[in-house]
PDB file of N, CA and C in Angstrom:
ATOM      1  N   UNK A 687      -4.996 -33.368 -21.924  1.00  0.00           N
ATOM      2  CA  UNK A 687      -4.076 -33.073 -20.847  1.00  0.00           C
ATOM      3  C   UNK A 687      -4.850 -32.838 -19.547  1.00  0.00           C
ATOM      4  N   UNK A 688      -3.704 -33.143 -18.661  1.00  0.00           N
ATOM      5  CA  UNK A 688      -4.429 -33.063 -17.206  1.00  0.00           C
ATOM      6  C   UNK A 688      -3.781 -31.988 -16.565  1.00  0.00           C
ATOM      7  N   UNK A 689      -4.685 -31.553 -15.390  1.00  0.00           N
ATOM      8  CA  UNK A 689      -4.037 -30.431 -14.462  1.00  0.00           C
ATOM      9  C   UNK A 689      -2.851 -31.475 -13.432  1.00  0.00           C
ATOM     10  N   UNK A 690      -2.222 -31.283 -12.863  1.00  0.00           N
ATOM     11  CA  UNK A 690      -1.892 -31.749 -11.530  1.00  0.00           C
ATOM     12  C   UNK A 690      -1.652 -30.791 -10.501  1.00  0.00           C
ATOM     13  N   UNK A 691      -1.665 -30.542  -8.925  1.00  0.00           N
ATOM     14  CA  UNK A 691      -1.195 -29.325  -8.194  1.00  0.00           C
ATOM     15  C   UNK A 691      -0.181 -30.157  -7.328  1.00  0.00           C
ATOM     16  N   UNK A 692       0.460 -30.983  -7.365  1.00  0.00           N
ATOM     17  CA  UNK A 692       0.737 -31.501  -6.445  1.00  0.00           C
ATOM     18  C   UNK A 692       2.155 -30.397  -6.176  1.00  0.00           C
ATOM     19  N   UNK A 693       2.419 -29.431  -7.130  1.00  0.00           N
ATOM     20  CA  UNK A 693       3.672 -28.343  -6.907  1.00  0.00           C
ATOM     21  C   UNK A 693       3.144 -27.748  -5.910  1.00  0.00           C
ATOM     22  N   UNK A 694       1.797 -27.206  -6.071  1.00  0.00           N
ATOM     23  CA  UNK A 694       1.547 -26.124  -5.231  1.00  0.00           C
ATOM     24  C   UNK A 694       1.556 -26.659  -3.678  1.00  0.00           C
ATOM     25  N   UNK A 695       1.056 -27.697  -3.893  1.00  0.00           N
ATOM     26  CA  UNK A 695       0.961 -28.426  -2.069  1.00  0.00           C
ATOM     27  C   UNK A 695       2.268 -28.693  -1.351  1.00  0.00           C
ATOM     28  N   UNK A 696       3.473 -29.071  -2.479  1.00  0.00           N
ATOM     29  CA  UNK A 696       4.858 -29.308  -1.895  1.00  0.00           C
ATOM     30  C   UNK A 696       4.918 -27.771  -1.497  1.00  0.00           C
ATOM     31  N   UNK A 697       4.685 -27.093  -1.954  1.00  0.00           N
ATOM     32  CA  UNK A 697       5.171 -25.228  -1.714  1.00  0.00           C
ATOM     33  C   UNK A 697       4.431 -24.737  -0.683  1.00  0.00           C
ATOM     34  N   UNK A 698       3.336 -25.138  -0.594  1.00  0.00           N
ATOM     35  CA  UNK A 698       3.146 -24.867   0.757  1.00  0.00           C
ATOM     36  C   UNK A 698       3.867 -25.139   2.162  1.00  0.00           C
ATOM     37  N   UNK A 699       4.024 -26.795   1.929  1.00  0.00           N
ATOM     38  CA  UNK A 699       4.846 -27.059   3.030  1.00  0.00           C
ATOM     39  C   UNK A 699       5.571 -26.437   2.996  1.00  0.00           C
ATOM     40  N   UNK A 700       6.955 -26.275   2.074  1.00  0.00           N
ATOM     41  CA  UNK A 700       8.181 -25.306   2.019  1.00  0.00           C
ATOM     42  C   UNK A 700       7.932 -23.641   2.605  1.00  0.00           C
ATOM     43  N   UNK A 701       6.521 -23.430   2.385  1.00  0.00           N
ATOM     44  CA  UNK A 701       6.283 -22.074   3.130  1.00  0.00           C
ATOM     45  C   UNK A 701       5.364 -21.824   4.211  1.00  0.00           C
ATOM     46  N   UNK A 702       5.125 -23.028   4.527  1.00  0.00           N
ATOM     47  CA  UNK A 702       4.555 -23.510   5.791  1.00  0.00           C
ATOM     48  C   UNK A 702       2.775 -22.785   6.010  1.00  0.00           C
ATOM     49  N   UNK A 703       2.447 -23.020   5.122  1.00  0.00           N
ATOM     50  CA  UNK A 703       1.067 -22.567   5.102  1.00  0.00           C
ATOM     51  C   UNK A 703      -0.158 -23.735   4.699  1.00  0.00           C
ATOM     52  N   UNK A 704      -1.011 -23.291   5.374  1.00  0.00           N
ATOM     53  CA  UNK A 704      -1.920 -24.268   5.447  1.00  0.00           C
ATOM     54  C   UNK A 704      -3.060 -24.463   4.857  1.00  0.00           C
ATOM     55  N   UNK A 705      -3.678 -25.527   4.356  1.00  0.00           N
ATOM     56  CA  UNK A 705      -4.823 -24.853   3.535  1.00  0.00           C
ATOM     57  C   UNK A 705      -6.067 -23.463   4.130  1.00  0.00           C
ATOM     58  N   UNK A 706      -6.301 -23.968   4.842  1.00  0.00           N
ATOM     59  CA  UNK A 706      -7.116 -22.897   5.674  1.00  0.00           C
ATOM     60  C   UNK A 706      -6.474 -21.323   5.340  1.00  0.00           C
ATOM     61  N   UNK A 707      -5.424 -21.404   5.807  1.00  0.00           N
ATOM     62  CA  UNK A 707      -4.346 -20.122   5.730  1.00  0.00           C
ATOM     63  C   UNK A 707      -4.577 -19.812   3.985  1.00  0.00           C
ATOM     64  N   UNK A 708      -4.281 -20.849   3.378  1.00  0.00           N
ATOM     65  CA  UNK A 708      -4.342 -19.992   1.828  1.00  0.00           C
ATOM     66  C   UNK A 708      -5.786 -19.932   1.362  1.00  0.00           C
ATOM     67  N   UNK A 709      -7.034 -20.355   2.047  1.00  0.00           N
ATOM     68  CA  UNK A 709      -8.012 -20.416   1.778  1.00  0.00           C
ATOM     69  C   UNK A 709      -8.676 -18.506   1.785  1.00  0.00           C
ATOM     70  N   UNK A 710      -7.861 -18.247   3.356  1.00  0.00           N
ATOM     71  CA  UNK A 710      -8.576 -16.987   3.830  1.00  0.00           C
ATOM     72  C   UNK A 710      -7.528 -15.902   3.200  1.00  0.00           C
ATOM     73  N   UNK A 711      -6.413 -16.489   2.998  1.00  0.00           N
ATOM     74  CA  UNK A 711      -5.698 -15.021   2.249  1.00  0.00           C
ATOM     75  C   UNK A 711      -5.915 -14.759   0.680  1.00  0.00           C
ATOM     76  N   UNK A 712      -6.430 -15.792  -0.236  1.00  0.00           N
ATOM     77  CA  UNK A 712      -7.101 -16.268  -1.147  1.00  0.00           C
ATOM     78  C   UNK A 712      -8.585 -15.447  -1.555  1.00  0.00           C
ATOM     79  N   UNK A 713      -8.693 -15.559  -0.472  1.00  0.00           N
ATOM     80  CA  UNK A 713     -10.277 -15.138  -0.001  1.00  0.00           C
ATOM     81  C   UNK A 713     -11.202 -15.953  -1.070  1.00  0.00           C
ATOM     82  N   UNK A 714     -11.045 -17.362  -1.058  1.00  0.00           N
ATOM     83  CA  UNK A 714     -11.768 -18.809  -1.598  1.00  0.00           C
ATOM     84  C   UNK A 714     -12.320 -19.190  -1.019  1.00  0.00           C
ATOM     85  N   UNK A 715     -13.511 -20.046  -1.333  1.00  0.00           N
ATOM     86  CA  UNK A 715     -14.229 -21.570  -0.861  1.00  0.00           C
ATOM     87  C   UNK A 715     -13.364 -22.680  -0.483  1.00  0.00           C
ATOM     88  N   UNK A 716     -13.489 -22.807   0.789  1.00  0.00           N
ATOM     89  CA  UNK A 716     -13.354 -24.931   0.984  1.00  0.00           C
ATOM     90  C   UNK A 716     -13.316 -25.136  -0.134  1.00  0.00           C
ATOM     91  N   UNK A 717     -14.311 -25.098  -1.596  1.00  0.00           N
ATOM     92  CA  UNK A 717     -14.527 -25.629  -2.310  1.00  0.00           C
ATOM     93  C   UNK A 717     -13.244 -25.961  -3.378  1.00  0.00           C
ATOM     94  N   UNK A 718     -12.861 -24.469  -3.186  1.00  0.00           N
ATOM     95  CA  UNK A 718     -11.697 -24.427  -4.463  1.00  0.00           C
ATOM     96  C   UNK A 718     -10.322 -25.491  -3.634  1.00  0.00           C
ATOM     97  N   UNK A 719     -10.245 -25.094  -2.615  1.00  0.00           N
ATOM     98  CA  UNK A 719      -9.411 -26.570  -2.009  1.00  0.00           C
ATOM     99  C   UNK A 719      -9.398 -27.736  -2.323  1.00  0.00           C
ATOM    100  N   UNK A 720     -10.989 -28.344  -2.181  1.00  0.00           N
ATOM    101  CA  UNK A 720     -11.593 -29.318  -2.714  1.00  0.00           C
ATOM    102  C   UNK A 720     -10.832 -29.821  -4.050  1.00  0.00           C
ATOM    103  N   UNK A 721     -11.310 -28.976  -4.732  1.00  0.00           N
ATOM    104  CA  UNK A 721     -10.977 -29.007  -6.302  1.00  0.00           C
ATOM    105  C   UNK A 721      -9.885 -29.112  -6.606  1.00  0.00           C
ATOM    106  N   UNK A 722      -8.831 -28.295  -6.136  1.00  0.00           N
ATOM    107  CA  UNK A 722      -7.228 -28.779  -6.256  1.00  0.00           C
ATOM    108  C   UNK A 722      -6.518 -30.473  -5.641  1.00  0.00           C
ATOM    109  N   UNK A 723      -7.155 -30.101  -4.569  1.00  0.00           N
ATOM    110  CA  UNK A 723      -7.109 -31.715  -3.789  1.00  0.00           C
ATOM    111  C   UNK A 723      -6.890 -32.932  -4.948  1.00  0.00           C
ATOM    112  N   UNK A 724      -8.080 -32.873  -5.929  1.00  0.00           N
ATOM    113  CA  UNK A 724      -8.388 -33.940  -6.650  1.00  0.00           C
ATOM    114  C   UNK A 724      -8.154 -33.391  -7.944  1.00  0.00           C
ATOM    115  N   UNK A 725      -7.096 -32.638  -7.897  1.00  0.00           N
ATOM    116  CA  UNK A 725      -6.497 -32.110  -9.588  1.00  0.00           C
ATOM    117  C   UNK A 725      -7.913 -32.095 -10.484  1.00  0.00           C
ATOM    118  N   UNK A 726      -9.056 -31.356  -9.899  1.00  0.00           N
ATOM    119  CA  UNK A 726      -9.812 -30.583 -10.494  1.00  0.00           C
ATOM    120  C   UNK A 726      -9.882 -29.661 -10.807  1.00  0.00           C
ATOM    121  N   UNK A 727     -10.806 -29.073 -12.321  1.00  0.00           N
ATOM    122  CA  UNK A 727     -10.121 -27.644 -12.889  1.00  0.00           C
ATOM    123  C   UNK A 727     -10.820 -26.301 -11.540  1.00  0.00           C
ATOM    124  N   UNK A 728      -9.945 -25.591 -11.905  1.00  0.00           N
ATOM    125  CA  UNK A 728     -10.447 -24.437 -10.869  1.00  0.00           C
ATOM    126  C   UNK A 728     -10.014 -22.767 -11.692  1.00  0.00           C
ATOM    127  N   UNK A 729     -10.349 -21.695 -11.836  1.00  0.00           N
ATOM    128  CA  UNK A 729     -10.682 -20.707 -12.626  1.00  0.00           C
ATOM    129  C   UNK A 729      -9.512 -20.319 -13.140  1.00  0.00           C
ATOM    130  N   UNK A 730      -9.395 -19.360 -13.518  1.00  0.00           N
ATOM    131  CA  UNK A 730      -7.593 -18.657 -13.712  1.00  0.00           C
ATOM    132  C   UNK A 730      -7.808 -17.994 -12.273  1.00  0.00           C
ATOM    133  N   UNK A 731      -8.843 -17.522 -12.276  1.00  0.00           N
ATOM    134  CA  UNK A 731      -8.723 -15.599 -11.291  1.00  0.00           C
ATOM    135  C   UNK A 731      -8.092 -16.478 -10.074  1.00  0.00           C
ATOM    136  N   UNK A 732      -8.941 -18.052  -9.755  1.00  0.00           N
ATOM    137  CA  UNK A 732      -8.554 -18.203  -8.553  1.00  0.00           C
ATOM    138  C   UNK A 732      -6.982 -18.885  -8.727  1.00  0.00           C
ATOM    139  N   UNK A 733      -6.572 -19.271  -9.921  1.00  0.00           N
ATOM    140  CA  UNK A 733      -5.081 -19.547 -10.036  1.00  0.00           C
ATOM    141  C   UNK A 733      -4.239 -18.062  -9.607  1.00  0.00           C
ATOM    142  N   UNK A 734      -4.958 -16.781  -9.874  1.00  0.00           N
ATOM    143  CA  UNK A 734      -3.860 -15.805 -10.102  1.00  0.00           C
ATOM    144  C   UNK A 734      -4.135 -15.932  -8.613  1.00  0.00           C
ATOM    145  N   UNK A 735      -5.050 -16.170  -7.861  1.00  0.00           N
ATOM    146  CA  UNK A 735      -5.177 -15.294  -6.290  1.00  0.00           C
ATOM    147  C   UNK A 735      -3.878 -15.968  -5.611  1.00  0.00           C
ATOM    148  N   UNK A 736      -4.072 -18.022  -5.823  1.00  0.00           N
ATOM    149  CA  UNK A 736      -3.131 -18.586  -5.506  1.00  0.00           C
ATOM    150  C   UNK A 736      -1.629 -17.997  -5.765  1.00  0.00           C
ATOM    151  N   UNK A 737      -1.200 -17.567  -6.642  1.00  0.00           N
ATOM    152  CA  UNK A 737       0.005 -16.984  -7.225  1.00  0.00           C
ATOM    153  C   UNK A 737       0.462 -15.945  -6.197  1.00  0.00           C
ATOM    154  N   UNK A 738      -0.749 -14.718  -6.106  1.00  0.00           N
ATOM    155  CA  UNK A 738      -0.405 -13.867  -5.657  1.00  0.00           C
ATOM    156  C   UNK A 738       0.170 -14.172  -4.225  1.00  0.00           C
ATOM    157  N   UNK A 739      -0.762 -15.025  -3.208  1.00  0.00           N
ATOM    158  CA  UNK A 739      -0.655 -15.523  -2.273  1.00  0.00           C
ATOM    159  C   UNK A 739       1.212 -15.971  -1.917  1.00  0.00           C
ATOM    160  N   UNK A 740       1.057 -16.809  -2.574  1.00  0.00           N
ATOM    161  CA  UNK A 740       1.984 -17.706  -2.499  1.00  0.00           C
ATOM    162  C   UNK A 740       3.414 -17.142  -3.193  1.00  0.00           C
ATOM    163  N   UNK A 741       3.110 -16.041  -3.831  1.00  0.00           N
ATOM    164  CA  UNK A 741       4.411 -14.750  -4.460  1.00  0.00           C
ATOM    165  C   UNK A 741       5.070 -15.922  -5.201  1.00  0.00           C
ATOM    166  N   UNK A 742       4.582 -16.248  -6.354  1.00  0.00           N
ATOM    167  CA  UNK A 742       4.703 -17.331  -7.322  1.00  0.00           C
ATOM    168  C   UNK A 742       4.614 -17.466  -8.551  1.00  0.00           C
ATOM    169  N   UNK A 743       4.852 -17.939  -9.668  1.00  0.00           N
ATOM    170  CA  UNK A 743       4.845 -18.166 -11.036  1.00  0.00           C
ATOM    171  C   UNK A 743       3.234 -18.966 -10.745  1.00  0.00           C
ATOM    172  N   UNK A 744       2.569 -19.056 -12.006  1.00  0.00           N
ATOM    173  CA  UNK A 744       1.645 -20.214 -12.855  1.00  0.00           C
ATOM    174  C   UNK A 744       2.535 -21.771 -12.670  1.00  0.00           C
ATOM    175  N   UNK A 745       3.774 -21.949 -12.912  1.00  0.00           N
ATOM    176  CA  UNK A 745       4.510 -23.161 -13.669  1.00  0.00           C
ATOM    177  C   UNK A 745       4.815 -23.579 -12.310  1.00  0.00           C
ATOM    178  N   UNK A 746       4.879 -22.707 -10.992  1.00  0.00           N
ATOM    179  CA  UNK A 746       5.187 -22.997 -10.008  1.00  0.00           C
ATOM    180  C   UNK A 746       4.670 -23.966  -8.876  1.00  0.00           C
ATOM    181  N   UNK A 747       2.917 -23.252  -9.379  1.00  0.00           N
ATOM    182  CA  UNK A 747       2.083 -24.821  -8.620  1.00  0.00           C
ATOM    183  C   UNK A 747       1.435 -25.292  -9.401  1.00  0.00           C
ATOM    184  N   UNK A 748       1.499 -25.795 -10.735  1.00  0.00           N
ATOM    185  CA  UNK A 748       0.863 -26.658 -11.422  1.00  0.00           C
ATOM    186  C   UNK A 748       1.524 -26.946 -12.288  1.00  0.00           C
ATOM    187  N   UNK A 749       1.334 -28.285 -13.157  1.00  0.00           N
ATOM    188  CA  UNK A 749       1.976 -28.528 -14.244  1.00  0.00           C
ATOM    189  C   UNK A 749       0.796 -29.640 -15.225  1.00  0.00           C
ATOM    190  N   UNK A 750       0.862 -29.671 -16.561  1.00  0.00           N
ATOM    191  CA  UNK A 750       0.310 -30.346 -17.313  1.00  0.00           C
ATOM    192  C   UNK A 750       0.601 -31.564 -17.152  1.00  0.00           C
ATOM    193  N   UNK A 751      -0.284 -32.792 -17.099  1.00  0.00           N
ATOM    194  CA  UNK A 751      -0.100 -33.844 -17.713  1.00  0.00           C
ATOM    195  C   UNK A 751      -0.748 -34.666 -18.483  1.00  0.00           C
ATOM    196  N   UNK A 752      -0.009 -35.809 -19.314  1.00  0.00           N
ATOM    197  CA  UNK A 752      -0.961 -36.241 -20.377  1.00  0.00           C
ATOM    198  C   UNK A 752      -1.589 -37.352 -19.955  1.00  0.00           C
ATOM    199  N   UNK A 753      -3.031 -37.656 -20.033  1.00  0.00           N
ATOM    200  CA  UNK A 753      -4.009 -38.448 -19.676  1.00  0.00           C
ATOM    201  C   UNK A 753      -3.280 -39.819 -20.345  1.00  0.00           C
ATOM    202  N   UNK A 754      -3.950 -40.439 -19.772  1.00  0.00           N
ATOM    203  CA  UNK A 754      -3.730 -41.994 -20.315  1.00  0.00           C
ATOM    204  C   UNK A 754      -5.127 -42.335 -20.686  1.00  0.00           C
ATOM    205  N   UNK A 755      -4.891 -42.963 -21.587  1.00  0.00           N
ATOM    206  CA  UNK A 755      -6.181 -43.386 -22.593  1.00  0.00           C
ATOM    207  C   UNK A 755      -6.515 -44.679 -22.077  1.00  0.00           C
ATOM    208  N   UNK A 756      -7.759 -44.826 -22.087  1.00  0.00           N
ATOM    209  CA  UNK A 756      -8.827 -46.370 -21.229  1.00  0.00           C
ATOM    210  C   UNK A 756      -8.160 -47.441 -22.573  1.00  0.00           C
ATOM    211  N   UNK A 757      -7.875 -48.464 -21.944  1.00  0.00           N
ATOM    212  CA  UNK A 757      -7.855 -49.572 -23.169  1.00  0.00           C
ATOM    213  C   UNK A 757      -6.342 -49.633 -23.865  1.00  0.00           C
ATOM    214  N   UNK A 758      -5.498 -48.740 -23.569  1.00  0.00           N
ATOM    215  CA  UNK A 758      -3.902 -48.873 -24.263  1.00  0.00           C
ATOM    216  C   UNK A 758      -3.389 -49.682 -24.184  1.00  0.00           C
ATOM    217  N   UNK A 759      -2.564 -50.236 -25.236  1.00  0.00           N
ATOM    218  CA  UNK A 759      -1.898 -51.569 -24.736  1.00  0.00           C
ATOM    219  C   UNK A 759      -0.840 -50.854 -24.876  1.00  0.00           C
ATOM    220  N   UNK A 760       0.145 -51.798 -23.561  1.00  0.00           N
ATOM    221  CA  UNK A 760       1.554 -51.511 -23.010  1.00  0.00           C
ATOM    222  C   UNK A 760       2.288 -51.983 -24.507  1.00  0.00           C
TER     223      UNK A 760
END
C-alpha cells in the first residue's frame, strides 16, 4: 500500500493555508513538505503535528492506496 496526501492539500486550500504557513505552525522542515509533495512516507509525530495544525482527523489528510504491480496484465 501507498500513502497519498492529496486530502491534506485539498484542505488546505479549503482553509486557506499555505505550505509555508503549515510548515512554521508545524514547526517542520521544507523537507517534510517535500516528502508529502511526492506521497513520501513522513513520521507519525509529524502526521500528529499536521492534525493538530489543521484541527483534523488522520483519515482526513491521507488515505491508503494500493500499489500497482510492474508487469500486470490488464
Amino acid at each position: 500500500m501507498a500513502i497519498c496526501y492529496d486530502r491534506l492539500f485539498h484542505l488546505m486550500i479549503d482553509k486557506k493555508i499555505s505550505n509555508a504557513q503549515l510548515k512554521e505552525r508545524a514547526g517542520f522542515s521544507a523537507n517534510i513538505i517535500t516528502r508529502l509533495k511526492r506521497n513520501e512516507y513522513v513520521s507519525i509525530e509529524s502526521v500528529e503535528r499536521i492534525c493538530r495544525v489543521m484541527e483534523c482527523g488522520v483519515d482526513d489528510i491521507l488515505e491508503f492506496v494500493p500499489e500497482e504491480k510492474e508487469g500486470k496484465e490488464s
